[in-house]
C-alpha cells in the first residue's frame, strides 16, 4: 500500500504511516481497512471524574462507534505513551467491538488476554500487558497520533502486521491502478530472482523490463 501511494504521489514519502513496530491479535487475518473512529484513553492514574461519569463516557464511546460511519475502524491513542501501563483491548472489548460490527482496531496502547480473544477481529497494538490499570476514555472524535501517524476522524486507514497508513480521499480513485502497477512492475524481478538460472545479467534485464511497465 505504501508503495502504491508512492506511485500516486509520484515520489517517495516519509510521512503518512506508523513508524514503530506493532503487535497483532490475529496472525492470519486480512488487513483492516475502513474509516477512522477516533478516541483517546489513559490508564496510568485514576480518572479525575466519578465512576458514574466513567461509565457514561464508555457508553457514549460505544454509541459514537455505531453513529454514522460505514466500515468503521477504531483508532485509539493511549496518551500514556510511551509509558503505557493499562490495556483497553482484551477479551471483553474485542467481543463488544466485533459484535458492534467494527472492522478492527489500531492503537499505540496495550493488548491482553491473548488466546482468549474472539477470532475474526484484528487489533493492531503497541504492545502486550497483563492489566487494564485505570484505563478510561478521555476524548472522542478527535485527531490522534499513532506512532507518528496523524489520524483524523473519517480518514481512510489501512492496517496490518506491518503497521498502519492513511489515504487522503482525493487519492481514492487513483489507488487501485497504482496497486496494479506496483504488482506488475515487481513481477519480472521476482520471477527472475526465483528462477534456477538467476544471475546478475538476468537481474539487470529484469529491472529494465520492470521500468518499461506503465
Tab-separated table of N, CA and C in Angstrom, residues 55-181:
chain	number	residue	atom	x	y	z
A	55	UNK	N	-18.444	5.491	33.396
A	55	UNK	CA	-19.385	4.590	32.727
A	55	UNK	C	-20.129	5.320	31.610
A	56	UNK	N	-20.596	6.535	31.884
A	56	UNK	CA	-21.313	7.314	30.872
A	56	UNK	C	-20.429	7.577	29.656
A	57	UNK	N	-19.157	7.864	29.901
A	57	UNK	CA	-18.221	8.097	28.798
A	57	UNK	C	-18.033	6.843	27.956
A	58	UNK	N	-17.999	5.691	28.630
A	58	UNK	CA	-17.841	4.426	27.899
A	58	UNK	C	-19.054	4.176	27.001
A	59	UNK	N	-20.243	4.387	27.532
A	59	UNK	CA	-21.446	4.192	26.723
A	59	UNK	C	-21.491	5.188	25.571
A	60	UNK	N	-21.114	6.431	25.839
A	60	UNK	CA	-21.059	7.441	24.781
A	60	UNK	C	-20.086	7.020	23.687
A	61	UNK	N	-18.973	6.418	24.094
A	61	UNK	CA	-17.986	5.918	23.140
A	61	UNK	C	-18.598	4.846	22.239
A	62	UNK	N	-19.272	3.871	22.821
A	62	UNK	CA	-19.885	2.816	22.020
A	62	UNK	C	-20.948	3.385	21.079
A	63	UNK	N	-21.730	4.342	21.560
A	63	UNK	CA	-22.738	4.979	20.709
A	63	UNK	C	-22.080	5.716	19.549
A	64	UNK	N	-20.963	6.349	19.822
A	64	UNK	CA	-20.217	7.060	18.779
A	64	UNK	C	-19.749	6.102	17.689
A	65	UNK	N	-19.320	4.917	18.078
A	65	UNK	CA	-18.800	3.960	17.104
A	65	UNK	C	-19.841	3.563	16.070
A	66	UNK	N	-21.088	3.474	16.482
A	66	UNK	CA	-22.134	2.983	15.578
A	66	UNK	C	-23.010	4.117	15.048
A	67	UNK	N	-22.572	5.361	15.205
A	67	UNK	CA	-23.438	6.501	14.911
A	67	UNK	C	-23.704	6.731	13.433
A	68	UNK	N	-22.651	6.736	12.585
A	68	UNK	CA	-22.913	7.124	11.197
A	68	UNK	C	-21.950	6.541	10.179
A	69	UNK	N	-20.704	6.333	10.525
A	69	UNK	CA	-19.685	5.960	9.544
A	69	UNK	C	-19.820	4.502	9.129
A	70	UNK	N	-19.862	4.248	7.811
A	70	UNK	CA	-19.806	2.879	7.326
A	70	UNK	C	-18.362	2.392	7.385
A	71	UNK	N	-18.196	1.081	7.566
A	71	UNK	CA	-16.873	0.468	7.618
A	71	UNK	C	-15.989	1.124	8.682
A	72	UNK	N	-16.449	1.195	9.930
A	72	UNK	CA	-15.670	1.879	10.973
A	72	UNK	C	-14.466	1.067	11.442
A	73	UNK	N	-13.357	1.741	11.599
A	73	UNK	CA	-12.156	1.193	12.240
A	73	UNK	C	-11.848	2.085	13.437
A	74	UNK	N	-11.690	1.474	14.601
A	74	UNK	CA	-11.407	2.240	15.808
A	74	UNK	C	-9.914	2.560	15.862
A	75	UNK	N	-9.590	3.831	16.039
A	75	UNK	CA	-8.198	4.273	16.161
A	75	UNK	C	-8.080	5.022	17.483
A	76	UNK	N	-7.360	4.420	18.440
A	76	UNK	CA	-7.299	4.963	19.798
A	76	UNK	C	-5.863	5.289	20.184
A	77	UNK	N	-5.661	6.529	20.599
A	77	UNK	CA	-4.361	6.953	21.113
A	77	UNK	C	-4.341	6.820	22.628
A	78	UNK	N	-3.378	6.066	23.136
A	78	UNK	CA	-3.138	5.990	24.579
A	78	UNK	C	-2.177	7.117	24.932
A	79	UNK	N	-2.665	8.109	25.665
A	79	UNK	CA	-1.844	9.290	25.943
A	79	UNK	C	-0.800	9.042	27.027
A	80	UNK	N	-0.784	7.845	27.608
A	80	UNK	CA	0.321	7.467	28.492
A	80	UNK	C	1.580	7.120	27.698
A	81	UNK	N	1.436	6.880	26.397
A	81	UNK	CA	2.571	6.519	25.554
A	81	UNK	C	3.682	7.568	25.689
A	82	UNK	N	4.957	7.124	25.811
A	82	UNK	CA	5.460	5.773	25.587
A	82	UNK	C	5.471	4.871	26.818
A	83	UNK	N	4.900	5.335	27.922
A	83	UNK	CA	4.884	4.534	29.151
A	83	UNK	C	3.491	3.963	29.396
A	84	UNK	N	3.002	3.205	28.439
A	84	UNK	CA	1.670	2.626	28.549
A	84	UNK	C	1.645	1.541	29.622
A	85	UNK	N	0.576	1.536	30.415
A	85	UNK	CA	0.502	0.591	31.542
A	85	UNK	C	-0.785	-0.215	31.570
A	86	UNK	N	-1.843	0.241	30.910
A	86	UNK	CA	-3.127	-0.433	31.011
A	86	UNK	C	-3.715	-0.763	29.658
A	87	UNK	N	-4.195	-2.006	29.514
A	87	UNK	CA	-4.750	-2.472	28.244
A	87	UNK	C	-6.248	-2.211	28.171
A	88	UNK	N	-6.665	-1.425	27.206
A	88	UNK	CA	-8.085	-1.242	26.904
A	88	UNK	C	-8.612	-2.434	26.116
A	89	UNK	N	-7.705	-3.097	25.399
A	89	UNK	CA	-8.090	-4.168	24.489
A	89	UNK	C	-7.811	-5.529	25.092
A	90	UNK	N	-8.890	-6.302	25.306
A	90	UNK	CA	-8.811	-7.653	25.824
A	90	UNK	C	-10.048	-8.415	25.397
A	91	UNK	N	-10.322	-9.517	26.077
A	91	UNK	CA	-11.431	-10.386	25.683
A	91	UNK	C	-12.760	-9.635	25.596
A	92	UNK	N	-13.060	-8.806	26.602
A	92	UNK	CA	-14.356	-8.127	26.646
A	92	UNK	C	-14.507	-7.122	25.512
A	93	UNK	N	-13.547	-6.211	25.364
A	93	UNK	CA	-13.707	-5.170	24.348
A	93	UNK	C	-13.622	-5.717	22.934
A	94	UNK	N	-12.830	-6.745	22.723
A	94	UNK	CA	-12.810	-7.364	21.398
A	94	UNK	C	-14.182	-7.949	21.075
A	95	UNK	N	-14.790	-8.651	22.043
A	95	UNK	CA	-16.118	-9.224	21.815
A	95	UNK	C	-17.153	-8.138	21.542
A	96	UNK	N	-17.115	-7.063	22.327
A	96	UNK	CA	-18.076	-5.971	22.152
A	96	UNK	C	-17.909	-5.312	20.785
A	97	UNK	N	-16.688	-4.981	20.409
A	97	UNK	CA	-16.455	-4.291	19.139
A	97	UNK	C	-16.781	-5.190	17.948
A	98	UNK	N	-16.452	-6.458	18.060
A	98	UNK	CA	-16.818	-7.384	16.984
A	98	UNK	C	-18.334	-7.464	16.862
A	99	UNK	N	-19.023	-7.532	18.006
A	99	UNK	CA	-20.477	-7.581	17.988
A	99	UNK	C	-21.114	-6.338	17.413
A	100	UNK	N	-20.465	-5.192	17.566
A	100	UNK	CA	-20.959	-3.929	17.018
A	100	UNK	C	-20.578	-3.732	15.553
A	101	UNK	N	-19.959	-4.747	14.962
A	101	UNK	CA	-19.589	-4.740	13.537
A	101	UNK	C	-18.493	-3.726	13.221
A	102	UNK	N	-17.620	-3.472	14.195
A	102	UNK	CA	-16.433	-2.656	13.929
A	102	UNK	C	-15.440	-3.517	13.156
A	103	UNK	N	-14.735	-2.933	12.212
A	103	UNK	CA	-13.880	-3.714	11.313
A	103	UNK	C	-12.518	-4.054	11.898
A	104	UNK	N	-12.117	-3.367	12.963
A	104	UNK	CA	-10.829	-3.643	13.582
A	104	UNK	C	-10.348	-2.434	14.357
A	105	UNK	N	-9.169	-2.578	14.951
A	105	UNK	CA	-8.633	-1.550	15.843
A	105	UNK	C	-7.173	-1.272	15.536
A	106	UNK	N	-6.806	-0.002	15.627
A	106	UNK	CA	-5.410	0.427	15.585
A	106	UNK	C	-5.165	1.276	16.822
A	107	UNK	N	-4.124	0.954	17.580
A	107	UNK	CA	-3.825	1.702	18.796
A	107	UNK	C	-2.335	1.659	19.094
A	108	UNK	N	-1.856	2.688	19.795
A	108	UNK	CA	-0.493	2.642	20.321
A	108	UNK	C	-0.477	2.084	21.738
A	109	UNK	N	-1.639	1.673	22.214
A	109	UNK	CA	-1.763	1.124	23.559
A	109	UNK	C	-1.535	-0.372	23.615
A	110	UNK	N	-1.997	-0.966	24.716
A	110	UNK	CA	-1.692	-2.362	25.002
A	110	UNK	C	-2.857	-3.294	24.691
A	111	UNK	N	-2.502	-4.553	24.493
A	111	UNK	CA	-3.424	-5.651	24.229
A	111	UNK	C	-3.178	-6.733	25.269
A	112	UNK	N	-4.245	-7.420	25.709
A	112	UNK	CA	-4.070	-8.533	26.646
A	112	UNK	C	-5.082	-9.635	26.334
A	113	UNK	N	-5.113	-10.661	27.186
A	113	UNK	CA	-5.999	-11.822	27.028
A	113	UNK	C	-5.693	-12.609	25.762
A	114	UNK	N	-4.438	-12.680	25.387
A	114	UNK	CA	-4.062	-13.471	24.218
A	114	UNK	C	-4.479	-14.925	24.431
A	115	UNK	N	-5.011	-15.540	23.390
A	115	UNK	CA	-5.519	-16.896	23.495
A	115	UNK	C	-6.970	-16.964	23.926
A	116	UNK	N	-7.537	-15.831	24.339
A	116	UNK	CA	-8.932	-15.768	24.783
A	116	UNK	C	-9.766	-14.837	23.906
A	117	UNK	N	-9.140	-14.193	22.943
A	117	UNK	CA	-9.827	-13.210	22.111
A	117	UNK	C	-10.677	-13.897	21.048
A	118	UNK	N	-11.862	-13.340	20.788
A	118	UNK	CA	-12.705	-13.859	19.717
A	118	UNK	C	-11.963	-13.764	18.387
A	119	UNK	N	-12.030	-14.831	17.603
A	119	UNK	CA	-11.390	-14.812	16.293
A	119	UNK	C	-12.179	-13.920	15.343
A	120	UNK	N	-11.497	-13.411	14.346
A	120	UNK	CA	-12.161	-12.590	13.350
A	120	UNK	C	-12.185	-11.115	13.657
A	121	UNK	N	-11.464	-10.703	14.699
A	121	UNK	CA	-11.356	-9.271	14.992
A	121	UNK	C	-9.887	-8.939	15.198
A	122	UNK	N	-9.374	-8.030	14.392
A	122	UNK	CA	-7.956	-7.697	14.455
A	122	UNK	C	-7.710	-6.454	15.305
A	123	UNK	N	-6.718	-6.570	16.182
A	123	UNK	CA	-6.220	-5.427	16.942
A	123	UNK	C	-4.748	-5.244	16.593
A	124	UNK	N	-4.398	-4.103	16.034
A	124	UNK	CA	-3.012	-3.725	15.798
A	124	UNK	C	-2.635	-2.803	16.947
A	125	UNK	N	-1.710	-3.245	17.801
A	125	UNK	CA	-1.440	-2.532	19.053
A	125	UNK	C	0.046	-2.262	19.227
A	126	UNK	N	0.336	-1.489	20.275
A	126	UNK	CA	1.715	-1.122	20.545
A	126	UNK	C	2.477	-2.124	21.379
A	127	UNK	N	1.756	-3.016	22.068
A	127	UNK	CA	2.417	-3.989	22.916
A	127	UNK	C	1.400	-4.839	23.647
A	128	UNK	N	1.913	-5.705	24.511
A	128	UNK	CA	1.086	-6.620	25.299
A	128	UNK	C	1.341	-6.360	26.771
A	129	UNK	N	0.288	-6.371	27.580
A	129	UNK	CA	0.432	-6.162	29.015
A	129	UNK	C	-0.608	-6.961	29.780
A	130	UNK	N	-0.413	-7.156	31.109
A	130	UNK	CA	-1.301	-8.019	31.882
A	130	UNK	C	-2.524	-7.341	32.473
A	131	UNK	N	-2.509	-6.017	32.634
A	131	UNK	CA	-3.547	-5.337	33.414
A	131	UNK	C	-4.237	-4.246	32.610
A	132	UNK	N	-5.456	-3.884	33.059
A	132	UNK	CA	-6.121	-2.729	32.456
A	132	UNK	C	-5.789	-1.433	33.179
A	133	UNK	N	-5.091	-1.531	34.327
A	133	UNK	CA	-4.742	-0.328	35.066
A	133	UNK	C	-5.983	0.491	35.378
A	134	UNK	N	-5.873	1.797	35.231
A	134	UNK	CA	-7.013	2.700	35.430
A	134	UNK	C	-7.586	3.154	34.088
A	135	UNK	N	-7.556	2.298	33.103
A	135	UNK	CA	-7.868	2.733	31.746
A	135	UNK	C	-9.268	3.346	31.659
A	136	UNK	N	-9.331	4.494	30.994
A	136	UNK	CA	-10.599	5.184	30.801
A	136	UNK	C	-10.498	6.096	29.587
A	137	UNK	N	-11.623	6.366	28.987
A	137	UNK	CA	-11.700	7.214	27.804
A	137	UNK	C	-11.664	8.675	28.219
A	138	UNK	N	-10.852	9.454	27.522
A	138	UNK	CA	-10.733	10.879	27.851
A	138	UNK	C	-11.318	11.797	26.789
A	139	UNK	N	-11.382	11.351	25.535
A	139	UNK	CA	-11.973	12.191	24.488
A	139	UNK	C	-12.377	11.340	23.293
A	140	UNK	N	-13.334	11.861	22.526
A	140	UNK	CA	-13.864	11.174	21.352
A	140	UNK	C	-13.805	12.083	20.130
A	141	UNK	N	-13.715	11.443	18.959
A	141	UNK	CA	-13.862	12.157	17.690
A	141	UNK	C	-12.861	13.301	17.565
A	142	UNK	N	-11.594	12.987	17.865
A	142	UNK	CA	-10.525	13.981	17.841
A	142	UNK	C	-9.364	13.462	16.993
A	143	UNK	N	-8.471	14.348	16.623
A	143	UNK	CA	-7.248	13.925	15.943
A	143	UNK	C	-6.376	13.145	16.915
A	144	UNK	N	-5.793	12.054	16.436
A	144	UNK	CA	-4.939	11.223	17.280
A	144	UNK	C	-3.618	10.966	16.573
A	145	UNK	N	-2.619	10.574	17.352
A	145	UNK	CA	-1.296	10.256	16.816
A	145	UNK	C	-0.936	8.844	17.235
A	146	UNK	N	-0.740	7.975	16.253
A	146	UNK	CA	-0.377	6.585	16.499
A	146	UNK	C	1.012	6.347	15.922
A	147	UNK	N	2.012	6.358	16.775
A	147	UNK	CA	3.393	6.113	16.338
A	147	UNK	C	3.807	7.024	15.186
A	148	UNK	N	3.480	8.304	15.302
A	148	UNK	CA	3.870	9.266	14.285
A	148	UNK	C	2.867	9.462	13.168
A	149	UNK	N	1.827	8.638	13.136
A	149	UNK	CA	0.788	8.763	12.118
A	149	UNK	C	-0.367	9.597	12.664
A	150	UNK	N	-0.606	10.741	12.047
A	150	UNK	CA	-1.738	11.578	12.429
A	150	UNK	C	-3.003	11.046	11.757
A	151	UNK	N	-4.017	10.786	12.571
A	151	UNK	CA	-5.280	10.259	12.053
A	151	UNK	C	-6.418	11.162	12.510
A	152	UNK	N	-7.231	11.578	11.564
A	152	UNK	CA	-8.404	12.393	11.864
A	152	UNK	C	-9.670	11.561	11.714
A	153	UNK	N	-10.729	11.923	12.419
A	153	UNK	CA	-11.986	11.190	12.265
A	153	UNK	C	-12.411	11.130	10.797
A	154	UNK	N	-12.771	9.938	10.352
A	154	UNK	CA	-13.204	9.766	8.968
A	154	UNK	C	-12.114	9.452	7.981
A	155	UNK	N	-10.845	9.505	8.386
A	155	UNK	CA	-9.752	9.154	7.481
A	155	UNK	C	-9.850	7.685	7.073
A	156	UNK	N	-9.525	7.399	5.822
A	156	UNK	CA	-9.397	6.016	5.385
A	156	UNK	C	-8.088	5.466	5.930
A	157	UNK	N	-8.160	4.328	6.611
A	157	UNK	CA	-6.970	3.746	7.219
A	157	UNK	C	-6.813	2.297	6.774
A	158	UNK	N	-5.576	1.896	6.552
A	158	UNK	CA	-5.216	0.523	6.184
A	158	UNK	C	-4.186	0.057	7.196
A	159	UNK	N	-4.421	-1.088	7.829
A	159	UNK	CA	-3.507	-1.572	8.869
A	159	UNK	C	-3.354	-3.083	8.782
A	160	UNK	N	-2.125	-3.534	9.020
A	160	UNK	CA	-1.847	-4.963	9.102
A	160	UNK	C	-0.654	-5.167	10.016
A	161	UNK	N	0.001	-6.332	9.909
A	161	UNK	CA	1.087	-6.658	10.832
A	161	UNK	C	2.295	-5.735	10.701
A	162	UNK	N	2.349	-4.960	9.625
A	162	UNK	CA	3.466	-4.034	9.430
A	162	UNK	C	3.234	-2.679	10.091
A	163	UNK	N	1.976	-2.336	10.333
A	163	UNK	CA	1.628	-1.032	10.875
A	163	UNK	C	0.405	-0.482	10.164
A	164	UNK	N	0.288	0.835	10.131
A	164	UNK	CA	-0.896	1.465	9.554
A	164	UNK	C	-0.518	2.661	8.703
A	165	UNK	N	-1.407	3.000	7.775
A	165	UNK	CA	-1.241	4.175	6.935
A	165	UNK	C	-2.618	4.765	6.652
A	166	UNK	N	-2.649	6.039	6.298
A	166	UNK	CA	-3.893	6.674	5.891
A	166	UNK	C	-3.806	7.072	4.423
A	167	UNK	N	-4.982	7.208	3.809
A	167	UNK	CA	-5.067	7.600	2.404
A	167	UNK	C	-6.018	8.780	2.293
A	168	UNK	N	-5.535	9.872	1.747
A	168	UNK	CA	-6.381	11.044	1.535
A	168	UNK	C	-7.476	10.715	0.517
A	169	UNK	N	-8.670	11.209	0.766
A	169	UNK	CA	-9.810	10.894	-0.099
A	169	UNK	C	-9.583	11.295	-1.549
A	170	UNK	N	-8.768	12.305	-1.783
A	170	UNK	CA	-8.545	12.749	-3.165
A	170	UNK	C	-7.750	11.732	-3.978
A	171	UNK	N	-7.159	10.734	-3.288
A	171	UNK	CA	-6.378	9.716	-3.990
A	171	UNK	C	-7.133	8.401	-4.144
A	172	UNK	N	-8.373	8.325	-3.687
A	172	UNK	CA	-9.113	7.062	-3.707
A	172	UNK	C	-9.174	6.453	-5.103
A	173	UNK	N	-9.536	7.262	-6.095
A	173	UNK	CA	-9.743	6.728	-7.437
A	173	UNK	C	-8.447	6.256	-8.077
A	174	UNK	N	-7.339	6.898	-7.753
A	174	UNK	CA	-6.056	6.551	-8.377
A	174	UNK	C	-5.410	5.325	-7.747
A	175	UNK	N	-5.793	4.983	-6.538
A	175	UNK	CA	-5.079	3.940	-5.799
A	175	UNK	C	-5.187	2.549	-6.427
A	176	UNK	N	-6.355	2.085	-6.890
A	176	UNK	CA	-6.410	0.740	-7.482
A	176	UNK	C	-5.453	0.552	-8.655
A	177	UNK	N	-5.393	1.535	-9.553
A	177	UNK	CA	-4.464	1.428	-10.686
A	177	UNK	C	-3.017	1.441	-10.208
A	178	UNK	N	-2.733	2.224	-9.178
A	178	UNK	CA	-1.371	2.264	-8.635
A	178	UNK	C	-0.983	0.920	-8.036
A	179	UNK	N	-1.909	0.270	-7.355
A	179	UNK	CA	-1.637	-1.056	-6.794
A	179	UNK	C	-1.335	-2.064	-7.897
A	180	UNK	N	-2.120	-2.018	-8.965
A	180	UNK	CA	-1.877	-2.936	-10.080
A	180	UNK	C	-0.521	-2.668	-10.726
A	181	UNK	N	-0.144	-1.394	-10.837
A	181	UNK	CA	1.139	-1.051	-11.445
A	181	UNK	C	2.302	-1.538	-10.590
